[in-house]
Amino acid sequence: MASSRSVNALFLSVLTCAALATACGGQSGDGKAGADQESERAAPAGTGYTSDQLRQALPTELSGYRRTGEPEAGEYASLKSIANFLQLQRQVTYDKPRCAKVTGASVALDEELRTVPAAVAIFSKGGGHSVSTTLMAVPNSTAERHVQVRMPEQCKQFRTKINGKWAEHEVVEAGSGDTGLGSRIVGVASTLNETAVKTWYVVLRGRGYLATIALYGPTATRAEAEQLARQTYDHAERILP
């Protein structure tokens, strides 16, 4: 039987953006999604990067963390971890249905992003902490729209149910940040019985791409999430033409 901690981790994986869903959902064995070759041949109009370029622009190391497996790249919705997230999402009940799309999951659930070139890398360290970093080739207007998403007041606290068990979530809206060409930060504290975990999301805009960074763990902090986001952005800017 799964422990309360493992059930709570499942809840979190369903509720977050694609970056954290990838961390909880695993990766493909060879680092390539099924549509990877197609997305490498041509990027969508208004973008200049292929999934292969984005994969190369992902950080190879993050302070205090070790990369887990090889980065995954391809069309966004074809990534194994994103497909797992979308499948799990259908199994979740929200006490406030409107809140389903206002945490980090707003990126993963955006229909416009399903076919864009994307790449993701996952890192971990002891104590149940993990980081996922995702890069997506999108027009600047699309990236800016996701940076500007804000949490409705009624979604600052909500509950989710899966397999008959309820988890409680409290959202700390940190608002805008100063990473990249614009960013937003959201923190979520989740509890199930005596189990508590925290997730911090950073969504930022770069030159022709959208990046998401999700930090997950019992002692995750905003300061560390912002530091990891800056490392991700700085590395991408050095690599991408």
Coordinates of C-alpha atoms in Angstrom, one line a residue:
M1 CA 0.0 0.0 0.0
A2 CA 1.3 3.4 -0.9
S3 CA 2.3 5.7 2.0
S4 CA 0.7 9.1 2.7
R5 CA 3.8 10.8 1.4
S6 CA 3.7 8.9 -1.9
V7 CA 0.0 9.7 -2.4
N8 CA 0.6 13.3 -1.7
A9 CA 3.5 13.4 -4.2
L10 CA 1.0 12.0 -6.8
F11 CA -1.4 14.9 -6.1
L12 CA 1.3 17.4 -6.5
S13 CA 2.5 16.0 -9.8
V14 CA -1.0 16.3 -11.2
L15 CA -1.5 19.9 -10.1
T16 CA 1.7 21.5 -11.2
C17 CA 3.0 22.8 -14.5
A18 CA 4.7 20.6 -17.1
A19 CA 8.1 21.2 -15.6
L20 CA 7.1 19.5 -12.3
A21 CA 4.9 16.9 -14.1
T22 CA 8.0 15.9 -15.9
A23 CA 9.9 15.5 -12.7
C24 CA 7.2 13.2 -11.2
G25 CA 6.4 11.4 -14.5
G26 CA 9.7 10.1 -15.7
Q27 CA 11.6 10.4 -19.0
S28 CA 11.9 8.5 -22.3
G29 CA 14.8 6.0 -22.4
D30 CA 16.7 7.7 -25.2
G31 CA 15.9 11.3 -24.5
K32 CA 13.8 11.6 -27.7
A33 CA 10.0 11.9 -28.0
G34 CA 8.2 10.3 -30.9
A35 CA 7.7 13.6 -32.8
D36 CA 11.3 14.8 -32.1
Q37 CA 12.5 14.4 -35.7
E38 CA 9.6 16.5 -37.1
S39 CA 10.1 19.3 -34.6
E40 CA 13.8 19.4 -35.4
R41 CA 13.1 19.9 -39.1
A42 CA 11.1 23.1 -38.7
A43 CA 10.1 25.3 -35.8
P44 CA 6.6 27.0 -35.8
A45 CA 6.2 30.4 -37.5
G46 CA 7.4 33.1 -35.2
T47 CA 9.9 30.9 -33.4
G48 CA 13.5 30.1 -34.3
Y49 CA 14.5 27.1 -32.2
T50 CA 14.2 23.4 -32.7
S51 CA 13.8 20.9 -29.9
D52 CA 17.4 19.8 -30.5
Q53 CA 18.6 23.3 -30.0
L54 CA 16.5 23.6 -26.8
R55 CA 17.9 20.4 -25.5
Q56 CA 21.4 21.6 -25.9
A57 CA 20.5 24.9 -24.1
L58 CA 19.2 23.1 -21.0
P59 CA 21.5 23.3 -18.0
T60 CA 23.9 20.4 -17.6
E61 CA 24.2 21.0 -13.9
L62 CA 22.5 23.0 -11.1
S63 CA 24.0 23.9 -7.8
G64 CA 23.6 21.1 -5.3
Y65 CA 21.7 18.8 -7.7
R66 CA 22.5 15.9 -10.0
R67 CA 20.8 15.4 -13.3
T68 CA 18.6 12.4 -13.6
G69 CA 18.9 10.6 -16.9
E70 CA 19.2 12.3 -20.3
P71 CA 17.1 15.3 -21.3
E72 CA 14.0 14.7 -23.3
A73 CA 13.1 16.7 -26.4
G74 CA 10.4 16.8 -29.0
E75 CA 6.9 18.3 -29.5
Y76 CA 5.7 19.4 -26.1
A77 CA 2.7 17.1 -25.8
S78 CA 4.7 14.2 -27.1
L79 CA 7.1 14.2 -24.2
K80 CA 6.5 11.2 -22.1
S81 CA 6.4 13.1 -18.9
I82 CA 3.8 15.6 -20.3
A83 CA 1.6 12.8 -21.6
N84 CA 1.7 11.2 -18.1
F85 CA 0.7 14.5 -16.6
L86 CA -2.3 14.9 -18.9
Q87 CA -3.5 11.4 -18.2
L88 CA -3.3 11.9 -14.4
Q89 CA -5.0 15.3 -14.7
R90 CA -8.2 13.5 -15.9
Q91 CA -8.3 11.5 -12.7
V92 CA -8.3 14.5 -10.3
T93 CA -11.3 16.2 -8.7
Y94 CA -11.1 19.8 -7.6
D95 CA -13.3 21.4 -5.0
K96 CA -12.9 24.6 -7.0
P97 CA -12.8 23.5 -10.7
R98 CA -11.6 26.9 -11.8
C99 CA -8.4 26.4 -9.9
A100 CA -7.3 23.5 -12.2
K101 CA -5.5 25.8 -14.5
V102 CA -4.1 28.5 -12.3
T103 CA -1.0 26.9 -10.7
G104 CA 2.0 25.8 -12.8
A105 CA -0.4 23.5 -14.7
S106 CA -1.6 26.5 -16.7
V107 CA 1.4 25.9 -19.0
A108 CA 0.9 22.1 -19.4
L109 CA -2.8 22.6 -20.1
D110 CA -2.4 25.2 -22.8
E111 CA -3.6 23.8 -26.1
E112 CA -1.5 26.2 -28.1
L113 CA 1.7 24.7 -26.7
R114 CA 0.9 21.0 -27.6
T115 CA 3.0 21.0 -30.8
V116 CA 5.8 23.5 -30.0
P117 CA 9.4 22.3 -29.9
A118 CA 10.4 21.6 -26.3
A119 CA 13.0 20.0 -24.1
V120 CA 13.2 19.1 -20.4
A121 CA 15.8 18.1 -17.9
I122 CA 15.3 16.7 -14.4
F123 CA 17.6 17.0 -11.4
S124 CA 17.4 15.6 -7.9
K125 CA 19.2 15.6 -4.5
G126 CA 18.6 13.9 -1.2
G127 CA 15.6 14.4 1.1
G128 CA 13.0 14.1 -1.7
H129 CA 13.9 17.3 -3.5
S130 CA 13.8 17.6 -7.3
V131 CA 14.0 20.3 -10.0
S132 CA 12.6 20.2 -13.5
T133 CA 13.6 22.7 -16.2
T134 CA 11.7 23.1 -19.4
L135 CA 12.4 25.2 -22.5
M136 CA 9.7 25.8 -25.2
A137 CA 10.1 27.6 -28.5
V138 CA 7.2 30.1 -28.6
P139 CA 6.5 33.6 -29.9
N140 CA 7.2 36.4 -27.4
S141 CA 3.5 37.2 -27.1
T142 CA 2.7 33.6 -26.0
A143 CA 5.6 33.7 -23.4
E144 CA 4.4 37.0 -22.1
R145 CA 0.9 35.7 -21.7
H146 CA 2.1 33.0 -19.4
V147 CA 4.3 35.3 -17.4
Q148 CA 1.3 37.5 -16.8
V149 CA -0.9 34.8 -15.3
R150 CA -2.1 35.6 -11.8
M151 CA -3.9 33.6 -9.1
P152 CA -7.6 34.4 -8.5
E153 CA -8.2 35.2 -4.9
Q154 CA -10.6 32.2 -4.6
C155 CA -7.9 29.8 -5.6
K156 CA -5.4 30.8 -2.9
Q157 CA -6.7 27.8 -1.0
F158 CA -8.2 24.7 -2.7
R159 CA -8.5 20.9 -2.3
T160 CA -8.0 18.0 -4.7
K161 CA -9.1 14.4 -4.6
I162 CA -7.7 11.3 -6.3
N163 CA -8.5 7.7 -5.4
G164 CA -10.9 8.9 -2.7
K165 CA -8.3 11.0 -0.8
W166 CA -8.2 14.7 -0.4
A167 CA -5.2 17.0 -0.2
E168 CA -5.2 20.6 0.8
H169 CA -3.2 23.3 -1.0
E170 CA -2.3 26.8 0.0
V171 CA -0.9 29.1 -2.7
V172 CA 1.5 31.9 -2.0
E173 CA 1.3 34.3 -4.9
A174 CA 4.7 35.8 -5.1
G175 CA 3.8 37.7 -8.3
S176 CA 6.4 39.0 -10.8
G177 CA 10.1 38.4 -10.7
D178 CA 13.2 39.9 -12.3
T179 CA 14.6 36.8 -14.0
G180 CA 15.0 36.8 -17.8
L181 CA 12.9 39.3 -19.9
G182 CA 10.0 38.9 -17.4
S183 CA 9.0 36.2 -14.9
R184 CA 6.4 35.2 -12.4
I185 CA 6.7 33.1 -9.2
V186 CA 4.2 30.9 -7.5
G187 CA 4.6 28.9 -4.3
V188 CA 2.3 26.0 -3.2
A189 CA 2.2 24.3 0.2
S190 CA 0.4 21.0 0.1
T191 CA -0.6 18.7 2.9
L192 CA -2.2 15.3 3.2
N193 CA -2.8 14.2 6.8
E194 CA 0.6 14.7 8.4
T195 CA 2.6 14.9 5.1
A196 CA 3.6 18.3 3.9
V197 CA 5.6 19.4 0.8
K198 CA 6.3 22.6 -1.0
T199 CA 6.6 23.5 -4.7
W200 CA 7.9 26.7 -6.1
Y201 CA 7.4 27.6 -9.8
V202 CA 9.2 30.1 -11.9
V203 CA 7.9 30.9 -15.4
L204 CA 10.1 33.2 -17.4
R205 CA 10.5 34.6 -20.9
G206 CA 13.7 34.5 -22.9
R207 CA 14.5 35.5 -26.5
G208 CA 12.0 33.4 -28.4
Y209 CA 11.3 30.8 -25.7
L210 CA 9.4 30.2 -22.5
A211 CA 11.1 28.5 -19.6
T212 CA 9.6 26.8 -16.6
I213 CA 11.5 25.8 -13.5
A214 CA 9.7 23.8 -10.7
L215 CA 11.4 23.1 -7.4
Y216 CA 9.8 20.4 -5.2
G217 CA 10.5 19.2 -1.8
P218 CA 9.8 19.4 2.0
T219 CA 12.0 22.4 2.5
A220 CA 11.8 24.1 -1.0
T221 CA 12.2 27.9 -0.9
R222 CA 11.5 30.8 -3.2
A223 CA 15.1 31.9 -2.9
E224 CA 16.4 28.6 -4.2
A225 CA 13.9 28.5 -7.0
E226 CA 14.9 31.9 -8.2
Q227 CA 18.6 31.0 -8.0
L228 CA 17.9 27.8 -10.1
A229 CA 15.8 29.9 -12.6
R230 CA 18.7 32.3 -13.1
Q231 CA 21.1 29.5 -13.7
T232 CA 18.7 28.0 -16.3
Y233 CA 18.2 31.4 -18.0
D234 CA 21.9 32.3 -18.1
H235 CA 22.9 29.0 -19.6
A236 CA 20.2 29.1 -22.3
E237 CA 21.2 32.6 -23.2
R238 CA 24.8 31.5 -23.6
I239 CA 23.9 28.6 -25.9
L240 CA 21.0 29.7 -28.0
P241 CA 22.0 31.8 -31.1

